[in-house]
XYZ file of C-alpha atoms in Angstrom:
680
model
C -0.055 0.191 -0.160
C 2.596 2.405 0.505
C 4.078 1.976 -3.266
C 0.635 2.271 -4.430
C 0.306 6.135 -2.458
C 3.437 7.077 -3.244
C 2.730 8.833 -6.482
C -0.214 10.171 -4.668
C 1.367 11.455 -2.124
C 3.939 12.948 -4.743
C 1.263 14.809 -6.267
C 0.002 16.205 -3.132
C 3.123 17.296 -2.155
C 4.014 20.080 -5.015
C 3.876 23.001 -4.257
C 0.431 24.878 -4.037
C 1.140 27.599 -6.750
C 1.737 24.576 -8.602
C -1.013 22.952 -8.012
C -2.995 26.145 -8.163
C -1.683 26.184 -11.744
C -2.245 23.114 -12.931
C -6.102 23.123 -11.761
C -6.022 26.693 -12.997
C -5.170 25.783 -16.900
C -7.657 22.199 -16.272
C -10.646 24.771 -15.445
C -9.644 27.368 -18.076
C -9.307 24.078 -20.978
C -12.854 23.268 -19.618
C -14.369 26.508 -19.511
C -12.645 27.510 -23.051
C -14.119 24.274 -24.241
C -17.365 25.202 -22.656
C -17.009 28.567 -24.220
C -16.908 27.534 -27.589
C -19.604 25.195 -26.903
C -21.614 28.109 -25.979
C -20.957 30.166 -29.495
C -21.315 27.026 -31.232
C -24.884 25.916 -30.579
C -26.157 29.447 -30.225
C -24.695 29.754 -33.623
C -26.264 26.460 -34.303
C -29.401 27.867 -33.466
C -29.549 30.883 -35.734
C -28.961 29.219 -38.218
C -31.895 26.873 -37.904
C -34.102 29.746 -37.469
C -32.433 31.583 -40.461
C -33.451 28.484 -42.390
C -36.968 28.190 -40.649
C -37.464 32.236 -41.532
C -36.839 31.687 -44.951
C -38.721 28.625 -46.072
C -41.434 30.745 -44.005
C -41.244 33.355 -46.087
C -41.099 31.642 -49.424
C -44.204 29.855 -48.839
C -46.001 32.876 -47.866
C -44.745 34.492 -50.976
C -45.315 31.949 -53.314
C -49.010 32.141 -51.220
C -49.483 35.507 -51.612
C -48.081 35.487 -55.538
C -50.343 32.782 -56.384
C -53.783 34.421 -54.094
C -53.065 37.625 -56.746
C -52.590 35.694 -59.386
C -56.218 33.529 -59.054
C -58.286 36.910 -58.001
C -56.619 38.501 -61.595
C -57.169 35.370 -63.593
C -60.706 35.034 -61.889
C -61.566 38.834 -62.774
C -59.965 38.456 -66.358
C -62.363 35.460 -66.623
C -65.697 36.744 -65.830
C -64.442 40.403 -68.048
C -63.726 38.413 -70.825
C -67.238 36.492 -70.464
C -69.131 39.896 -70.034
C -67.638 41.157 -73.137
C -68.557 38.266 -75.603
C -71.908 38.287 -74.114
C -72.094 41.764 -75.078
C -70.717 40.984 -78.384
C -72.892 38.522 -78.750
C -76.008 41.194 -78.277
C -74.276 43.218 -80.940
C -74.198 40.411 -83.290
C -78.348 40.054 -82.972
C -79.235 43.256 -82.795
C -77.111 43.709 -86.092
C -79.531 40.938 -87.692
C -82.651 43.004 -85.946
C -82.709 45.467 -83.845
C -83.321 44.240 -80.042
C -86.235 45.409 -78.168
C -86.528 45.437 -74.074
C -88.914 42.303 -74.494
C -85.722 40.862 -75.863
C -83.268 41.828 -73.511
C -85.497 40.831 -70.736
C -85.346 37.392 -72.272
C -81.581 37.269 -72.800
C -80.653 38.934 -69.882
C -82.920 35.976 -67.510
C -81.236 33.414 -69.716
C -77.571 34.582 -69.569
C -76.773 35.620 -66.745
C -76.523 39.507 -67.296
C -78.010 41.466 -64.795
C -79.165 45.162 -66.519
C -78.685 45.453 -70.176
C -79.188 48.944 -71.847
C -78.714 49.872 -75.640
C -78.041 53.385 -76.737
C -78.160 55.097 -80.426
C -75.574 57.676 -81.307
C -77.338 60.194 -79.708
C -77.202 58.884 -75.962
C -80.444 58.043 -75.732
C -81.542 54.725 -74.130
C -83.675 52.938 -76.923
C -83.903 49.593 -75.330
C -82.960 48.317 -72.083
C -84.552 45.363 -69.226
C -85.600 45.954 -65.950
C -85.030 42.546 -63.280
C -87.637 40.936 -62.037
C -86.687 41.998 -58.617
C -86.461 45.830 -59.902
C -88.865 48.571 -60.325
C -88.170 50.346 -63.641
C -85.505 53.063 -63.062
C -85.134 56.286 -64.779
C -82.219 56.767 -66.552
C -79.914 59.246 -63.990
C -76.600 60.036 -66.046
C -75.589 60.980 -69.562
C -74.102 58.208 -70.737
C -72.287 59.876 -73.482
C -69.975 61.339 -71.144
C -69.624 58.306 -69.541
C -68.967 55.938 -72.497
C -67.305 59.049 -74.380
C -64.253 56.365 -75.281
C -67.033 54.092 -76.946
C -69.348 57.154 -78.535
C -66.176 58.467 -80.006
C -64.775 55.630 -81.598
C -61.802 55.542 -80.088
C -62.426 52.401 -78.277
C -64.477 49.002 -79.736
C -65.067 48.441 -75.667
C -64.752 49.887 -71.970
C -64.549 48.462 -68.623
C -65.959 50.324 -66.348
C -64.926 48.137 -63.473
C -66.889 47.046 -60.107
C -69.587 49.765 -59.039
C -72.234 49.529 -56.519
C -75.367 48.954 -57.834
C -77.867 52.265 -57.875
C -80.850 50.467 -56.511
C -78.384 49.170 -53.758
C -78.347 45.409 -54.481
C -74.889 44.581 -54.274
C -71.705 44.921 -56.330
C -71.488 45.160 -60.242
C -69.185 44.581 -63.282
C -69.871 46.749 -65.866
C -69.290 47.097 -69.630
C -70.057 48.521 -72.788
C -69.273 47.508 -76.403
C -69.522 49.649 -79.918
C -73.149 48.881 -81.245
C -72.755 48.072 -85.224
C -75.989 50.101 -85.613
C -74.452 53.252 -83.744
C -74.245 53.933 -80.412
C -73.196 51.434 -77.296
C -74.696 48.560 -75.767
C -74.047 48.393 -71.916
C -74.239 45.693 -69.259
C -73.430 44.762 -65.719
C -73.156 41.259 -64.204
C -73.182 40.172 -60.392
C -69.468 40.577 -58.939
C -70.203 40.165 -55.227
C -68.867 36.597 -55.909
C -65.724 37.646 -57.360
C -65.485 40.174 -54.224
C -66.303 37.629 -51.922
C -63.439 35.349 -53.592
C -60.779 38.606 -53.046
C -61.823 38.424 -49.499
C -61.717 34.600 -48.735
C -58.313 33.832 -50.985
C -56.559 37.346 -51.072
C -53.366 37.761 -49.612
C -54.291 39.697 -46.489
C -56.203 36.950 -45.709
C -53.679 34.368 -46.237
C -51.342 36.742 -44.091
C -53.764 36.551 -41.407
C -54.702 33.024 -41.401
C -50.874 31.857 -41.450
C -50.280 34.195 -38.506
C -53.289 32.751 -37.054
C -52.286 29.116 -37.212
C -49.072 29.202 -36.615
C -48.028 29.289 -32.713
C -44.210 30.027 -33.272
C -45.204 33.615 -35.481
C -45.220 36.615 -33.672
C -45.732 39.012 -36.983
C -46.648 38.947 -40.894
C -46.554 42.131 -42.209
C -47.001 43.369 -46.192
C -46.040 46.753 -46.847
C -44.633 49.113 -48.975
C -43.057 52.452 -49.014
C -45.881 54.485 -48.021
C -48.100 52.240 -45.688
C -49.028 48.649 -44.465
C -51.287 46.638 -46.613
C -51.858 43.948 -45.094
C -50.498 42.545 -41.311
C -51.492 40.267 -38.718
C -54.297 41.677 -36.095
C -51.776 42.639 -33.737
C -50.101 44.454 -35.565
C -50.981 48.544 -35.754
C -47.811 50.635 -36.558
C -44.296 49.748 -37.527
C -41.022 51.376 -39.198
C -41.422 52.963 -42.221
C -39.516 51.493 -44.927
C -37.761 54.642 -46.062
C -36.837 55.099 -42.047
C -35.052 51.586 -41.484
C -31.390 51.290 -43.583
C -32.187 47.683 -43.059
C -35.625 47.492 -44.762
C -34.587 50.433 -47.334
C -32.198 48.040 -47.679
C -33.941 44.776 -48.004
C -36.342 46.945 -50.127
C -33.316 47.220 -53.383
C -32.487 43.236 -52.986
C -34.252 40.529 -53.989
C -32.973 37.803 -51.534
C -33.982 37.107 -47.919
C -32.545 39.083 -45.189
C -32.660 38.583 -41.339
C -32.079 40.563 -38.011
C -32.872 40.345 -34.150
C -35.090 43.358 -33.680
C -37.896 44.290 -31.217
C -42.223 44.452 -30.879
C -44.293 45.720 -28.533
C -41.444 45.299 -25.762
C -39.781 41.529 -27.099
C -37.069 40.633 -28.903
C -38.621 38.914 -32.098
C -36.003 37.105 -35.315
C -37.179 38.908 -38.273
C -37.049 37.958 -41.822
C -37.245 40.584 -44.648
C -38.395 39.923 -47.974
C -38.955 41.900 -51.824
C -41.990 41.020 -52.851
C -42.273 41.284 -56.943
C -45.254 40.262 -59.006
C -44.832 40.079 -62.836
C -41.398 41.335 -61.963
C -42.731 44.428 -60.002
C -41.534 45.524 -56.438
C -44.908 45.402 -54.618
C -44.047 45.859 -51.714
C -41.616 44.106 -48.330
C -42.997 40.864 -46.574
C -41.979 41.388 -42.998
C -42.310 37.837 -40.625
C -41.575 37.988 -36.791
C -40.905 34.937 -34.960
C -40.994 34.301 -31.821
C -37.509 33.883 -30.036
C -39.295 32.553 -26.798
C -37.462 28.906 -27.304
C -33.979 30.898 -28.825
C -33.889 33.220 -25.568
C -34.689 30.124 -23.152
C -31.960 28.195 -25.221
C -29.253 30.867 -24.370
C -30.112 31.682 -20.915
C -29.667 27.946 -20.079
C -26.408 27.561 -21.922
C -25.017 30.972 -20.142
C -26.177 29.482 -16.682
C -24.487 26.028 -17.693
C -20.997 28.276 -18.579
C -21.410 30.072 -14.798
C -22.048 26.685 -13.488
C -19.110 25.724 -15.259
C -16.750 28.405 -13.276
C -17.007 26.518 -9.564
C -16.533 23.189 -10.806
C -13.005 21.945 -11.440
C -13.540 17.904 -11.205
C -13.389 16.057 -14.745
C -16.910 14.381 -14.054
C -18.664 17.657 -13.116
C -17.396 18.964 -16.385
C -18.389 15.288 -18.430
C -21.510 15.595 -16.795
C -22.127 19.096 -17.557
C -21.066 18.457 -21.533
C -23.688 14.942 -21.566
C -26.510 17.812 -20.515
C -25.324 20.009 -23.153
C -25.064 17.554 -25.968
C -28.549 16.269 -24.603
C -30.481 19.658 -24.735
C -28.663 20.273 -28.037
C -30.169 17.252 -29.593
C -33.645 17.971 -27.946
C -32.996 21.452 -29.823
C -32.348 19.459 -33.063
C -35.089 17.389 -32.782
C -37.561 20.180 -32.062
C -35.484 21.974 -35.260
C -35.803 19.072 -37.338
C -39.688 18.676 -36.649
C -40.105 22.609 -37.153
C -38.112 21.876 -40.613
C -40.272 18.853 -41.628
C -43.565 20.898 -41.032
C -42.285 23.479 -43.066
C -40.925 21.198 -45.758
C -44.822 19.700 -45.828
C -45.694 23.172 -46.314
C -43.514 23.906 -49.636
C -44.388 20.198 -50.800
C -47.943 21.448 -50.521
C -47.473 24.168 -52.540
C -45.453 22.616 -55.219
C -46.630 22.576 -59.102
C -45.847 19.135 -59.372
C -47.577 16.098 -57.957
C -45.351 14.850 -55.140
C -46.148 11.584 -53.680
C -44.214 10.518 -49.643
C -44.427 7.387 -48.062
C -42.832 6.143 -44.865
C -40.196 3.468 -44.393
C -42.714 0.565 -44.660
C -43.637 1.976 -48.001
C -47.264 3.105 -46.654
C -48.605 6.508 -48.265
C -48.121 9.714 -45.779
C -49.199 12.544 -47.581
C -50.163 13.612 -51.507
C -49.538 17.046 -52.506
C -53.322 19.119 -53.840
C -51.216 18.823 -57.715
C -51.150 15.187 -56.799
C -54.953 14.971 -55.598
C -55.952 17.011 -58.911
C -53.723 14.297 -61.386
C -55.187 11.335 -60.110
C -58.562 12.092 -58.608
C -57.692 10.987 -55.170
C -57.588 13.628 -51.788
C -54.662 13.076 -49.187
C -57.251 12.258 -46.243
C -58.448 8.989 -48.542
C -54.765 7.479 -49.035
C -52.980 8.500 -46.181
C -51.957 5.158 -44.167
C -52.382 2.552 -47.455
C -49.477 0.582 -49.387
C -48.283 2.469 -52.159
C -48.924 -0.824 -54.266
C -52.550 -0.465 -53.522
C -52.624 2.932 -54.819
C -50.182 3.075 -57.201
C -49.434 0.252 -58.572
C -47.389 1.530 -61.930
C -44.935 3.591 -60.194
C -44.902 1.418 -56.528
C -42.100 -0.616 -57.428
C -39.903 2.138 -58.137
C -40.812 3.246 -54.703
C -39.819 -0.097 -53.324
C -36.443 -0.799 -54.910
C -35.506 3.111 -53.483
C -36.414 1.774 -49.862
C -34.919 -1.286 -50.219
C -31.568 0.248 -50.529
C -30.737 -0.619 -53.832
C -30.952 2.758 -55.380
C -30.301 6.086 -53.799
C -32.033 7.717 -56.545
C -34.181 6.457 -59.558
C -35.515 8.473 -62.702
C -38.319 6.579 -64.764
C -40.959 7.216 -67.301
C -43.687 5.019 -67.168
C -47.973 4.548 -68.018
C -50.329 5.041 -65.255
C -53.802 4.807 -65.635
C -55.742 7.702 -63.554
C -59.821 7.790 -63.138
C -60.044 6.107 -66.513
C -57.447 8.153 -68.490
C -54.021 7.169 -70.239
C -51.457 8.955 -68.888
C -47.346 9.514 -69.381
C -45.764 10.240 -66.121
C -41.883 11.158 -65.816
C -41.031 10.189 -61.761
C -38.176 11.172 -59.668
C -37.585 9.000 -56.553
C -35.607 9.826 -53.669
C -34.889 8.258 -50.880
C -35.151 10.524 -47.322
C -32.810 8.936 -44.342
C -32.473 10.433 -41.168
C -29.382 11.608 -39.390
C -27.991 8.075 -38.463
C -28.447 6.993 -42.464
C -31.599 5.504 -41.369
C -34.242 5.086 -43.780
C -37.101 7.240 -42.939
C -39.138 7.056 -46.107
C -39.004 7.612 -50.103
C -40.654 10.605 -52.280
C -42.092 10.943 -55.848
C -41.577 13.954 -57.502
C -43.940 12.752 -60.836
C -44.384 15.029 -63.936
C -47.102 14.759 -66.291
C -45.656 14.418 -70.356
C -49.108 12.852 -71.832
C -49.721 15.987 -73.194
C -46.290 16.975 -74.277
C -45.717 13.808 -75.385
C -48.616 13.661 -77.579
C -47.633 17.235 -79.398
C -44.462 15.729 -79.833
C -45.737 12.847 -81.904
C -48.114 14.893 -83.684
C -44.716 17.184 -84.745
C -43.151 13.874 -85.534
C -46.436 12.657 -87.928
C -46.629 15.510 -89.585
C -42.923 15.904 -90.497
C -43.421 12.243 -91.799
C -46.536 13.549 -93.626
C -44.933 16.515 -94.959
C -41.461 14.179 -96.193
C -44.061 11.993 -97.687
C -45.855 14.502 -99.918
C -42.501 16.219 -100.664
C -41.856 12.566 -102.152
C -45.180 12.228 -103.915
C -44.843 15.356 -105.530
C -41.294 14.611 -106.614
C -42.232 10.740 -107.936
C -45.773 12.302 -109.533
C -44.063 14.715 -111.926
C -41.157 12.414 -112.424
C -43.555 9.671 -113.659
C -46.468 12.105 -115.440
C -44.174 13.028 -118.224
C -43.103 9.790 -119.661
C -46.946 7.851 -118.978
C -48.202 10.811 -121.168
C -46.083 9.832 -123.617
C -47.313 6.188 -123.484
C -50.834 7.117 -123.214
C -50.358 9.430 -126.126
C -48.244 6.085 -128.347
C -50.896 3.944 -127.206
C -53.900 6.074 -128.447
C -51.839 6.462 -131.870
C -51.366 2.676 -131.625
C -55.156 2.449 -131.798
C -56.173 4.867 -134.178
C -53.124 4.869 -136.828
C -52.141 1.166 -136.709
C -54.378 -1.882 -137.776
C -52.760 -5.150 -137.495
C -53.478 -7.688 -140.227
C -54.485 -11.082 -137.858
C -55.634 -10.780 -134.645
C -57.191 -6.945 -134.640
C -59.684 -7.630 -131.825
C -57.078 -8.584 -129.246
C -54.245 -5.749 -130.616
C -57.832 -3.325 -129.986
C -58.822 -4.856 -126.390
C -54.739 -4.276 -125.672
C -54.181 -0.889 -126.583
C -57.114 -0.004 -124.862
C -56.218 -1.409 -121.580
C -52.796 -0.033 -122.065
C -54.687 3.888 -122.282
C -56.969 2.362 -119.798
C -54.180 1.742 -117.023
C -52.132 4.509 -118.235
C -55.466 6.937 -116.975
C -55.661 4.825 -114.040
C -51.869 6.163 -113.323
C -52.614 9.504 -113.927
C -55.748 9.401 -111.479
C -52.830 7.883 -108.558
C -50.763 10.630 -109.430
C -53.425 13.425 -109.335
C -54.313 11.815 -105.411
C -50.232 12.121 -104.954
C -50.229 15.820 -106.102
C -53.356 16.434 -104.192
C -52.012 15.194 -100.848
C -48.387 17.359 -101.038
C -50.266 20.303 -101.325
C -51.654 21.962 -98.392
C -55.610 22.268 -98.455
C -56.879 25.536 -99.303
C -59.307 26.564 -96.632
C -62.017 29.054 -96.975
C -62.497 30.089 -93.024
C -65.766 31.236 -91.347
C -66.731 31.438 -88.081
C -68.627 28.347 -86.666
C -70.411 27.401 -83.607
C -68.711 24.048 -82.527
C -71.984 22.553 -81.172
C -74.164 24.310 -84.359
C -71.701 22.287 -86.607
C -71.704 18.626 -85.515
C -75.447 18.741 -84.214
C -75.787 19.702 -88.187
C -74.545 16.818 -89.364
C -75.786 14.085 -86.831
C -78.291 12.818 -88.505
C -75.964 11.846 -91.640
C -73.301 10.454 -89.076
C -75.848 7.745 -87.618
C -76.549 6.601 -90.739
C -74.299 3.702 -90.832
C -74.388 3.152 -87.455
C -78.197 2.283 -87.079
C -78.006 0.491 -90.163
C -75.220 -1.760 -88.257
C -77.276 -1.414 -85.239
C -74.922 0.669 -82.835
C -76.238 3.366 -80.560
C -75.326 6.804 -82.049
C -75.193 9.824 -79.815
C -74.315 13.066 -79.880
C -73.347 15.625 -76.627
C -72.445 19.222 -77.761
C -71.880 21.320 -75.029
C -69.042 23.056 -75.673
C -70.409 27.117 -76.205
C -67.036 27.691 -78.358
C -66.674 29.380 -81.640
C -64.011 28.474 -83.878
C -62.880 29.199 -87.018
C -62.726 26.346 -89.952
C -63.336 25.609 -93.295
C -67.065 23.293 -92.516
C -66.904 21.188 -95.858
C -63.328 20.101 -95.053
C -63.722 19.617 -91.652
C -66.661 17.540 -92.633
C -65.055 15.494 -94.049
C -62.994 14.558 -91.353
C -65.832 14.616 -88.994
C -67.331 11.906 -91.434
C -63.785 9.897 -91.876
C -63.598 9.471 -87.850
C -66.944 8.309 -87.182
C -67.041 6.031 -90.217
C -64.144 4.443 -88.659
C -65.355 4.503 -85.529
C -68.469 2.587 -86.443
C -66.920 -0.160 -89.080
C -64.416 -0.863 -85.482
C -67.559 -1.523 -83.152
C -69.876 -4.175 -83.110
C -73.515 -4.109 -83.329
C -74.988 -3.589 -79.821
C -71.907 -1.364 -79.048
C -72.095 3.017 -78.865
C -70.421 5.636 -80.879
C -70.464 8.753 -79.001
C -69.374 12.303 -80.696
C -68.648 14.987 -78.270
C -67.954 18.552 -78.138
C -65.773 20.396 -75.206
C -63.135 22.410 -74.253
C -59.794 21.836 -72.628
C -58.363 23.378 -69.266
C -55.965 25.466 -71.940
C -59.648 27.020 -73.437
C -58.708 25.194 -76.638
C -62.315 23.686 -78.089
C -62.444 19.569 -79.279
C -64.241 16.828 -81.088
C -64.413 13.354 -79.490
C -65.084 10.826 -81.625
C -65.715 7.464 -78.932
C -66.136 4.026 -79.897
C -66.611 0.930 -77.721
C -64.889 -1.111 -80.431
C -62.245 -3.444 -80.820
C -59.656 -0.880 -80.069
C -56.183 -0.084 -81.814
C -53.259 -2.854 -81.327
C -50.079 -0.195 -79.097
C -47.628 -1.130 -81.680
C -49.833 0.354 -84.282
C -51.188 3.694 -83.100
C -47.984 5.465 -84.029
C -48.516 4.105 -87.702
C -51.859 5.018 -88.162
C -52.070 8.307 -89.731
C -49.085 7.321 -91.896
C -50.300 7.636 -95.694
C -51.785 4.007 -96.966
C -51.725 2.491 -93.652
C -54.743 0.482 -93.534
C -56.323 -2.401 -91.247
C -59.399 -3.029 -93.692
C -59.214 -5.231 -96.243
C -61.029 -2.526 -98.548
C -59.590 0.363 -96.830
C -57.640 2.962 -99.230
C -54.942 3.917 -96.350
C -55.570 7.708 -97.182
C -58.407 9.037 -94.917
C -56.342 9.339 -91.643
C -53.722 11.285 -93.296
C -55.942 13.227 -95.160
C -57.850 14.334 -91.540
C -54.655 14.943 -89.993
C -53.423 17.539 -93.038
C -56.993 18.983 -92.737
C -57.024 19.140 -89.019
C -53.192 20.458 -89.153
C -53.558 23.288 -91.655
C -56.373 24.692 -89.657
C -53.615 25.102 -86.835
C -55.170 22.121 -84.670
C -53.779 18.729 -83.918
C -55.366 15.109 -83.926
C -54.644 12.908 -81.231
C -55.823 9.435 -80.481
C -56.286 6.908 -77.210
C -57.113 3.096 -77.646
C -57.159 0.346 -75.210
C -56.916 -3.133 -77.378
C -60.635 -4.621 -76.197
C -62.349 -1.564 -75.208
C -62.384 0.915 -77.738
C -61.003 3.907 -79.116
C -61.285 7.969 -78.625
C -60.196 10.220 -81.208
C -59.552 14.084 -80.262
C -59.515 17.193 -82.937
C -58.317 19.971 -80.996
C -58.763 23.604 -82.732
C -57.806 26.808 -81.634
C -60.428 29.306 -80.586
C -61.504 32.069 -83.373
């Protein structure tokens, strides 16, 4: 025991100043470590807050821009509809002057609230009185209010939203020039548009986000002059020009952060200029509560002071464990907040997104995915991905299995009866310890893009075939004409000594076959030239309905149910004779492909881009997928007696109209041909 106590005694026997120096060195080392850890953790928390604030201001910026864009588009659609109806009234008035009785009937059926027709002198010559109104006298001079239209400087004039003179709510008012001289003015109810602005406007979005998120102190949208919108707790803030930080932020493009005070409390503020269509429309200021930051900083300071009184390694070790534990808790909390904000960002993305957990169960789908697949997130949450999305489930399962960290694939998918072509980018989600937490798939709909690409390729092939046909036809026609002339001369000028009937038969067969070849060459030349169009405005519904009797003849003879669904309401510029040829060709093909007892449907409509279309759908045998790229090729046919030119000519006519023709088909179920036409 004496030998074991020797070193300990020698240590205790060191001079006090040496022991003090040694312990001071240890204390300084430990305090230096603790001081470094304090600043490192503080900087880490500030970094997390900056990331959190940047994510929030980005999501809010996108939301505000979307709200402004949605309101403007809604107003543009409503305004365009009102102008279209007023111009339609002018066309009716041009055919026959409209009376007040006519206007009352038209207003009741078209949704226009009030219509007034003024002559060139500003005298009201016809008007309607809504059923819930008493007749009103003319109270203002229309020539003064509608001067740009009366003077001929403008064909139309939008007066904006005005309060009804009978206190029945706001009205959107517009006017167009009357072909007979004067003005046709009308208004529609604008209360719905204003309600939409109040419900979906930027101010409502700011107040809702500020109320729903407990970590936000305030949200403000202000410009150089005033506060445009803010959460209810904001009564006043510094003007932009009086604050150098705000002034510098308004001249930049990225978000900036700072610590400031609000109502006597410290807040972490993020400021970002808001641009709409390239124009600076103010600043977005978001103040985040710093309670957790101040609590964490205070605790770190307290621990630093506590370490000053600790000189033993065990206490320092325990302190470091506590700091590490608290830091992990803070990081977990920050991770959860970042995850929440990430969910907000995913929901605001334009591309469809599907997320699953490590077990392959769906955790969320964002609104674009709900719209694409006609599903709702609560409806599919918790279900296995293979049960809901069979087409791309193998890709997600391949990522989750660890075989791939990322996959990018194109695949076909059926959604709500539609055949889609999608591109998917599937990525693995891992935790801090490389643990697999799940996977996410970002999808992009390539259906329309690929269809347009096929149309362009198809048209290129047909153009090349047309040029080849033109060249070949011109090269063949000259020697062919020479052969025909020589054969005619042989028939007229020569008489054989023997077998004259056989000689005449052979010579005239040559002449006949030359004529037939000339007819074929003529069709070649016709196909090689773009069709000459005589365009005129036409109601697409009236066009289809007008030919319904002619279209259904073949279907009825075969025992096929034929129907027309015309509900488009669009006006298009078409050559009715050539477009009739397209329609007859498509219906004839549908009838030929459909057995008795099946159905053929012709319908009109408008797609999401505002283009009108005609669809011919059948329940026939369908087209094999391998044959779909070939059906518009010249002389391609599956019929025993077909010429193979029908669909090629139809494609050429539609393309000359500036439209496109496409097909979707399932073998054994039927086909749908769609002709898309640009609006007039």
